[in-house]
Short mmCIF file of C-alpha atoms in Angstrom, two decimals:
data_model
loop_
_atom_site.label_atom_id
_atom_site.label_comp_id
_atom_site.label_asym_id
_atom_site.label_seq_id
_atom_site.Cartn_x
_atom_site.Cartn_y
_atom_site.Cartn_z
CA MET A 1 9.00 29.69 142.02
CA PRO A 2 6.70 30.18 144.93
CA THR A 3 5.39 26.95 146.36
CA THR A 4 2.18 28.29 147.98
CA LEU A 5 -0.82 29.49 146.01
CA PRO A 6 -2.03 32.97 146.92
CA ASP A 7 -5.63 33.22 148.29
CA LYS A 8 -8.39 35.54 147.15
CA THR A 9 -7.66 38.15 149.73
CA ALA A 10 -3.90 38.31 148.73
CA ILE A 11 -4.80 38.36 145.07
CA ALA A 12 -7.16 41.28 145.56
CA GLU A 13 -4.38 43.50 146.90
CA LEU A 14 -2.01 42.94 143.94
CA PRO A 15 -1.41 45.48 141.24
CA LEU A 16 -3.46 44.99 138.04
CA PHE A 17 -2.02 42.72 135.34
CA GLU A 18 -1.52 44.71 132.12
CA GLY A 19 -3.10 42.74 129.32
CA LEU A 20 -3.74 43.46 125.73
CA ALA A 21 -5.21 46.84 125.02
CA ARG A 22 -8.28 47.11 122.87
CA GLN A 23 -6.39 48.29 119.77
CA ALA A 24 -4.40 45.01 120.02
CA VAL A 25 -7.54 42.94 119.64
CA THR A 26 -9.35 42.06 116.31
CA VAL A 27 -12.85 40.77 116.28
CA VAL A 28 -12.73 38.99 113.04
CA ALA A 29 -15.64 40.18 110.78
CA THR A 30 -14.66 39.18 107.23
CA GLU A 31 -13.10 36.10 105.52
CA ALA A 32 -10.03 38.29 104.59
CA GLU A 33 -9.51 39.09 108.36
CA ALA A 34 -9.93 35.46 109.18
CA GLU A 35 -7.26 34.44 106.71
CA ALA A 36 -4.83 37.10 107.79
CA ALA A 37 -5.33 36.02 111.44
CA TYR A 38 -4.66 32.39 110.47
CA ARG A 39 -1.38 33.32 108.82
CA ALA A 40 -0.16 35.34 111.81
CA LEU A 41 -1.22 32.68 114.28
CA ALA A 42 0.00 29.63 112.30
CA ALA A 43 3.54 31.06 112.15
CA GLN A 44 3.96 30.86 115.97
CA ALA A 45 5.26 27.97 117.95
CA GLU A 46 2.49 28.32 120.49
CA ILE A 47 -0.46 30.66 121.02
CA GLY A 48 -2.99 31.48 123.70
CA PHE A 49 -6.41 29.88 123.30
CA ASP A 50 -9.85 29.90 125.01
CA THR A 51 -13.54 29.82 124.22
CA GLU A 52 -16.59 31.55 125.61
CA SER A 53 -20.15 30.44 125.57
CA LYS A 54 -23.48 32.16 126.36
CA PRO A 55 -24.42 30.93 129.79
CA THR A 56 -27.38 28.74 130.58
CA PHE A 57 -29.74 29.56 133.57
CA SER A 58 -32.29 26.87 133.36
CA ARG A 59 -31.86 23.32 134.79
CA GLY A 60 -31.45 20.92 131.94
CA GLU A 61 -30.83 23.55 129.34
CA ALA A 62 -28.17 22.60 126.82
CA SER A 63 -25.56 25.03 125.92
CA THR A 64 -25.22 26.00 122.16
CA GLY A 65 -21.68 27.14 122.58
CA PRO A 66 -19.00 27.82 122.02
CA HIS A 67 -19.99 31.32 120.73
CA LEU A 68 -16.48 32.80 120.73
CA LEU A 69 -13.11 31.36 119.93
CA GLN A 70 -10.08 33.35 121.14
CA PHE A 71 -6.44 33.06 119.86
CA CYS A 72 -3.44 35.25 120.64
CA THR A 73 0.26 35.86 120.31
CA ARG A 74 2.09 38.09 122.78
CA GLU A 75 1.24 41.12 120.66
CA HIS A 76 -2.34 40.49 119.31
CA ALA A 77 -5.48 38.64 119.74
CA TRP A 78 -8.16 37.52 117.30
CA LEU A 79 -11.73 36.72 118.33
CA PHE A 80 -13.83 34.53 116.01
CA GLN A 81 -17.63 34.61 116.56
CA SER A 82 -19.83 31.55 115.76
CA CYS A 83 -22.60 34.05 114.46
CA ARG A 84 -20.18 34.71 111.58
CA PRO A 85 -19.84 31.16 110.16
CA GLU A 86 -18.04 32.31 106.97
CA THR A 87 -14.99 33.23 109.14
CA LEU A 88 -14.70 30.07 111.24
CA ALA A 89 -12.79 27.77 108.85
CA PRO A 90 -9.45 29.14 109.68
CA ALA A 91 -10.04 29.03 113.32
CA LEU A 92 -11.19 25.47 113.15
CA ALA A 93 -8.13 24.54 111.13
CA LEU A 94 -5.93 26.00 113.83
CA ILE A 95 -7.67 23.88 116.50
CA GLU A 96 -7.19 20.71 114.46
CA ALA A 97 -3.54 21.31 113.75
CA GLU A 98 -0.77 19.84 115.80
CA SER A 99 1.08 23.11 115.50
CA PRO A 100 1.01 25.74 116.79
CA ALA A 101 0.51 24.55 120.34
CA LYS A 102 -2.77 25.92 121.79
CA VAL A 103 -2.21 27.02 125.50
CA GLY A 104 -5.00 27.59 127.94
CA PHE A 105 -6.59 26.88 131.28
CA GLY A 106 -9.40 24.27 131.99
CA LEU A 107 -9.93 23.42 128.48
CA ARG A 108 -11.58 20.05 128.83
CA GLY A 109 -15.22 21.64 128.70
CA ASP A 110 -14.24 23.83 125.87
CA LEU A 111 -12.90 21.03 123.73
CA ALA A 112 -16.02 18.96 124.42
CA GLN A 113 -18.17 21.84 123.23
CA LEU A 114 -15.99 22.32 120.14
CA ALA A 115 -16.31 18.70 119.24
CA ARG A 116 -20.04 18.67 119.67
CA ARG A 117 -20.83 21.79 117.90
CA PHE A 118 -18.36 21.83 115.12
CA GLU A 119 -17.21 18.14 114.78
CA VAL A 120 -13.63 19.05 115.26
CA THR A 121 -10.85 16.96 116.95
CA ALA A 122 -8.46 19.37 118.88
CA ARG A 123 -4.70 18.70 118.63
CA GLY A 124 -1.67 20.38 120.07
CA ILE A 125 -3.56 21.26 123.18
CA VAL A 126 -1.54 22.38 126.31
CA ASP A 127 -3.82 22.62 129.41
CA LEU A 128 -1.89 24.66 132.04
CA GLY A 129 -3.92 23.31 134.73
CA GLN A 130 -2.30 19.93 134.16
CA VAL A 131 1.12 21.43 133.45
CA LEU A 132 1.17 23.06 136.87
CA ARG A 133 0.65 19.78 138.52
CA ALA A 134 4.18 18.90 137.57
CA TYR A 135 5.35 21.85 139.70
CA GLY A 136 3.81 20.42 142.89
CA PHE A 137 0.24 22.02 142.96
CA SER A 138 -2.27 19.19 143.55
CA GLN A 139 -5.30 21.35 143.16
CA GLU A 140 -6.46 22.91 139.91
CA VAL A 141 -4.86 26.32 139.25
CA GLY A 142 -6.77 28.81 137.09
CA ALA A 143 -5.42 31.81 135.11
CA LYS A 144 -6.15 34.37 137.90
CA THR A 145 -4.20 32.34 140.50
CA ALA A 146 -1.37 31.67 138.07
CA ILE A 147 -0.89 35.20 137.22
CA ALA A 148 -0.76 36.18 140.83
CA LEU A 149 1.65 33.30 141.57
CA LEU A 150 4.14 33.99 138.71
CA PHE A 151 3.83 37.72 138.12
CA GLY A 152 2.61 39.11 141.49
CA GLN A 153 -0.23 40.77 139.63
CA ARG A 154 -4.03 40.58 139.53
CA LEU A 155 -5.86 39.44 136.42
CA ALA A 156 -9.22 41.22 136.00
CA LYS A 157 -11.91 38.77 135.80
CA SER A 158 -15.47 40.31 136.23
CA LYS A 159 -18.13 37.70 136.97
CA GLN A 160 -20.66 39.98 135.30
CA VAL A 161 -18.65 40.00 132.13
CA GLY A 162 -17.84 36.38 132.28
CA THR A 163 -21.58 35.53 132.39
CA SER A 164 -22.67 37.99 129.67
CA ASN A 165 -24.19 37.09 126.36
CA TRP A 166 -21.28 35.80 124.29
CA ALA A 167 -23.65 35.07 121.43
CA ALA A 168 -24.32 38.66 120.76
CA THR A 169 -23.45 39.89 117.28
CA GLN A 170 -21.91 43.08 118.64
CA LEU A 171 -19.64 42.48 121.66
CA ALA A 172 -18.99 45.30 124.13
CA ASP A 173 -15.33 46.31 124.72
CA ARG A 174 -15.41 44.89 128.05
CA GLN A 175 -16.25 41.58 126.57
CA VAL A 176 -13.65 41.82 123.92
CA LEU A 177 -10.91 42.55 126.47
CA TYR A 178 -12.11 39.87 128.97
CA ALA A 179 -12.04 37.25 126.13
CA ALA A 180 -8.74 38.29 124.63
CA ASN A 181 -6.91 38.43 127.96
CA ASP A 182 -8.06 35.06 129.07
CA ALA A 183 -6.02 33.69 126.21
CA TYR A 184 -3.25 36.14 126.60
CA ALA A 185 -2.74 35.37 130.33
CA ALA A 186 -2.42 31.76 129.46
CA LEU A 187 0.32 32.37 127.02
CA CYS A 188 2.10 34.65 129.47
CA VAL A 189 2.01 31.96 132.02
CA LYS A 190 3.27 29.20 129.68
CA HIS A 191 6.29 31.47 128.79
CA ARG A 192 6.96 32.30 132.44
CA LEU A 193 6.80 28.68 133.43
CA ALA A 194 9.55 27.93 130.94
CA ASP A 195 11.90 29.80 133.31
CA PHE A 196 11.50 27.25 136.08
CA GLU A 197 12.32 23.52 136.29
CA PRO A 198 9.68 21.25 137.82
CA PRO A 199 10.58 19.87 141.24
CA LYS A 200 11.42 16.44 139.90
CA ALA A 201 14.03 17.83 137.52
CA GLN A 202 15.50 19.98 140.24
CA ALA A 203 15.75 16.83 142.54
CA ALA A 204 17.38 14.82 139.82
CA ARG A 205 20.20 17.43 139.59
CA LYS A 206 20.58 17.90 143.38
CA GLY A 207 24.24 18.92 144.08
CA GLN A 208 24.78 20.22 140.51
CA ARG A 209 25.23 23.69 139.60
CA PRO A 210 22.03 25.45 138.50
CA ARG A 211 21.60 25.36 134.71
CA SER A 212 20.86 28.34 132.54
CA ARG A 213 18.42 28.06 129.68
CA VAL A 214 17.99 30.34 126.66
CA ARG A 215 14.59 31.59 125.36
CA ASP A 216 13.34 34.49 123.22
CA VAL A 217 12.86 37.83 124.99
CA HIS A 218 9.54 38.94 126.36
CA VAL A 219 8.32 42.54 126.88
CA ASP A 220 7.89 41.68 130.57
CA ASP A 221 11.67 40.98 130.69
CA VAL A 222 12.36 44.72 130.16
CA PRO A 223 12.88 45.82 133.92
CA VAL A 224 15.61 43.14 134.26
CA LEU A 225 17.18 44.02 130.85
CA ALA A 226 17.34 47.67 131.98
CA ALA A 227 19.02 46.70 135.14
CA LEU A 228 21.54 44.53 133.29
CA SER A 229 22.38 46.97 130.66
CA GLY A 230 21.76 50.37 132.29
CA LEU A 231 19.47 51.47 129.43
CA PRO A 232 16.14 53.10 130.00
CA GLU A 233 13.13 50.78 130.32
CA ALA A 234 11.09 52.78 127.83
CA LEU A 235 13.77 52.55 125.26
CA LEU A 236 14.20 48.89 125.73
CA ALA A 237 10.53 48.19 125.79
CA ALA A 238 10.16 49.95 122.30
CA GLU A 239 13.25 48.06 120.95
CA VAL A 240 11.87 44.75 122.16
CA ARG A 241 8.50 45.34 120.58
CA ALA A 242 10.27 46.46 117.26
CA ALA A 243 12.47 43.38 117.30
CA GLN A 244 9.48 41.08 117.79
CA ALA A 245 7.58 42.91 114.95
CA ALA A 246 10.52 42.56 112.59
CA ARG A 247 11.32 39.02 114.06
CA THR A 248 14.92 40.21 114.71
CA PRO A 249 16.57 37.61 117.19
CA TRP A 250 16.85 38.62 120.83
CA VAL A 251 17.37 35.99 123.36
CA VAL A 252 17.76 35.91 127.20
CA ALA A 253 19.45 33.48 129.47
CA VAL A 254 17.48 32.36 132.53
CA ARG A 255 18.92 30.76 135.69
CA GLU A 256 16.63 29.60 138.55
CA GLY A 257 13.77 31.79 137.16
CA ALA A 258 15.84 34.98 136.79
CA VAL A 259 17.16 36.58 133.66
CA VAL A 260 20.93 36.73 133.97
CA GLY A 261 22.00 37.90 130.55
CA PHE A 262 20.87 38.75 126.89
CA ALA A 263 22.05 38.69 123.35
CA ARG A 264 20.39 40.60 120.44
CA ALA A 265 20.98 41.16 116.79
CA HIS A 266 21.01 44.45 114.95
CA ALA A 267 20.42 44.76 111.24
CA GLN A 268 22.71 47.56 109.94
CA GLU A 269 23.98 48.69 106.52
CA ALA A 270 27.33 47.16 107.19
CA GLY A 271 25.67 43.84 108.18
CA THR A 272 24.02 42.18 111.08
CA THR A 273 25.81 42.88 114.47
CA LEU A 274 25.35 41.45 117.89
CA THR A 275 25.26 42.86 121.40
CA LEU A 276 26.05 40.65 124.50
CA VAL A 277 24.99 41.86 127.89
CA PRO A 278 26.57 41.80 130.48
CA ALA A 279 29.76 42.40 128.60
CA ASN A 280 31.84 40.63 131.23
CA THR A 281 29.51 37.45 131.33
CA GLN A 282 31.20 34.14 132.15
CA THR A 283 32.34 32.14 129.13
CA ALA A 284 29.75 29.38 129.42
CA LEU A 285 26.83 31.82 129.48
CA ALA A 286 28.20 33.87 126.68
CA ARG A 287 28.61 30.66 124.55
CA GLN A 288 25.16 29.59 125.25
CA LEU A 289 23.63 32.94 124.32
CA VAL A 290 25.78 33.34 121.15
CA GLN A 291 24.97 29.93 119.93
CA ALA A 292 21.22 30.42 120.47
CA LEU A 293 21.43 33.68 118.53
CA PHE A 294 23.34 31.99 115.73
CA THR A 295 20.72 29.23 115.57
CA ARG A 296 17.98 31.77 115.07
CA LEU A 297 19.82 33.85 112.61
CA ALA A 298 20.73 30.94 110.33
CA ARG A 299 17.09 29.75 110.57
CA GLN A 300 16.02 33.10 109.16
CA GLY A 301 18.51 32.96 106.24
CA CYS A 302 20.90 35.60 107.54
CA PRO A 303 24.07 35.40 105.53
CA GLU A 304 26.50 36.53 108.26
CA VAL A 305 26.80 38.20 111.54
CA GLN A 306 29.79 40.42 113.03
CA LEU A 307 30.69 40.72 116.64
CA GLY A 308 32.93 43.06 118.58
CA ALA A 309 35.20 41.34 121.23
CA THR A 310 34.93 43.47 124.27
CA SER A 311 37.35 41.35 126.26
CA SER A 312 39.99 38.83 125.70
CA ALA A 313 37.60 36.16 126.99
CA HIS A 314 35.14 37.04 124.30
CA ALA A 315 37.91 36.87 121.65
CA ALA A 316 38.75 33.46 122.90
CA LEU A 317 35.13 32.39 122.82
CA TYR A 318 34.62 33.60 119.28
CA ALA A 319 37.71 31.74 118.16
CA ARG A 320 36.38 28.46 119.70
CA LEU A 321 33.13 29.04 117.96
CA GLY A 322 35.02 29.14 114.54
CA LEU A 323 34.59 32.84 113.80
CA GLU A 324 36.76 34.63 111.40
CA ALA A 325 38.88 37.45 112.90
CA LEU A 326 38.63 40.79 111.08
CA ASP A 327 40.23 44.10 111.63
CA ASN A 328 39.53 46.40 114.67
CA GLY A 329 38.58 43.66 117.01
CA ARG A 330 35.63 42.40 114.83
CA TRP A 331 34.76 38.74 114.37
CA ARG A 332 32.56 37.32 111.68
CA LYS A 333 30.37 34.24 111.45
CA VAL A 334 29.25 33.31 107.93
CA PHE A 335 26.10 31.13 107.72
CA THR A 336 25.69 30.98 103.95
CA ALA A 337 27.51 32.20 100.87
CA ALA A 338 27.08 36.07 100.57
#
């Protein structure tokens, strides 16, 4: 990870961060939409979170916010307006729940306003400004700086939109995108940070080989996946999104912040199969990827998975993992009785 924060001049020259498009954002208008949003968000391990309030311009004027509550996954965002009180119960339930974790930047003021206006106690909050201190940054790091630091891109943050009327019943599209992508940027940063060890952990392992860790795939991994596999980026991007929508396991191995391999499951008529890339990966990395995928498949209730041994090393790996040898170089792992 870079150790120096980019300044405003450097950030201004970066390419634009691609956030959620307008069609991927729902401004919750009915109780049914609120319940559907709750179900989608509550199923996640962590979600992006932020609030917006109508600005105050007079000295001593008390804010009546928050007026907008934003939540998101990596695919969709939902905005809850305080002017629609009938929709707020699911949003407030999410805030008070320990899970999913709510990830955002500079949330202290947001939480104080939530407690004052709605009398809720927020739980499961992850403030990335505090998290980034563990990476050696003593000053407060906001979303725009973090996106520039970790992605080399510029998060669009218009002051005019940021100080607009968030209490309006009808929000403009530019407000919708601003609010949604504040939460989305936080979630992207949280996922990217997981690829790096904090300096203290690195120091504790000084002299040891760099560790690999396995996580679920992200769409922004696609350029590296294409380089590893030789497949077109457009094809892989579509397949990643389809896998996420269908909740089909797809994991990547990360070492020192770089993706070094991936494994994915395919649901086919003959059963679930697995692809491992690169095919000649070292045994330790292959074992880590395969075991992570097995864990996710078993958790989803998959009865079995079949793998093709593309090398003698893979065949030996599958044997050590207790897989059953089939014909034609295939191996099978049974999770439950078929």
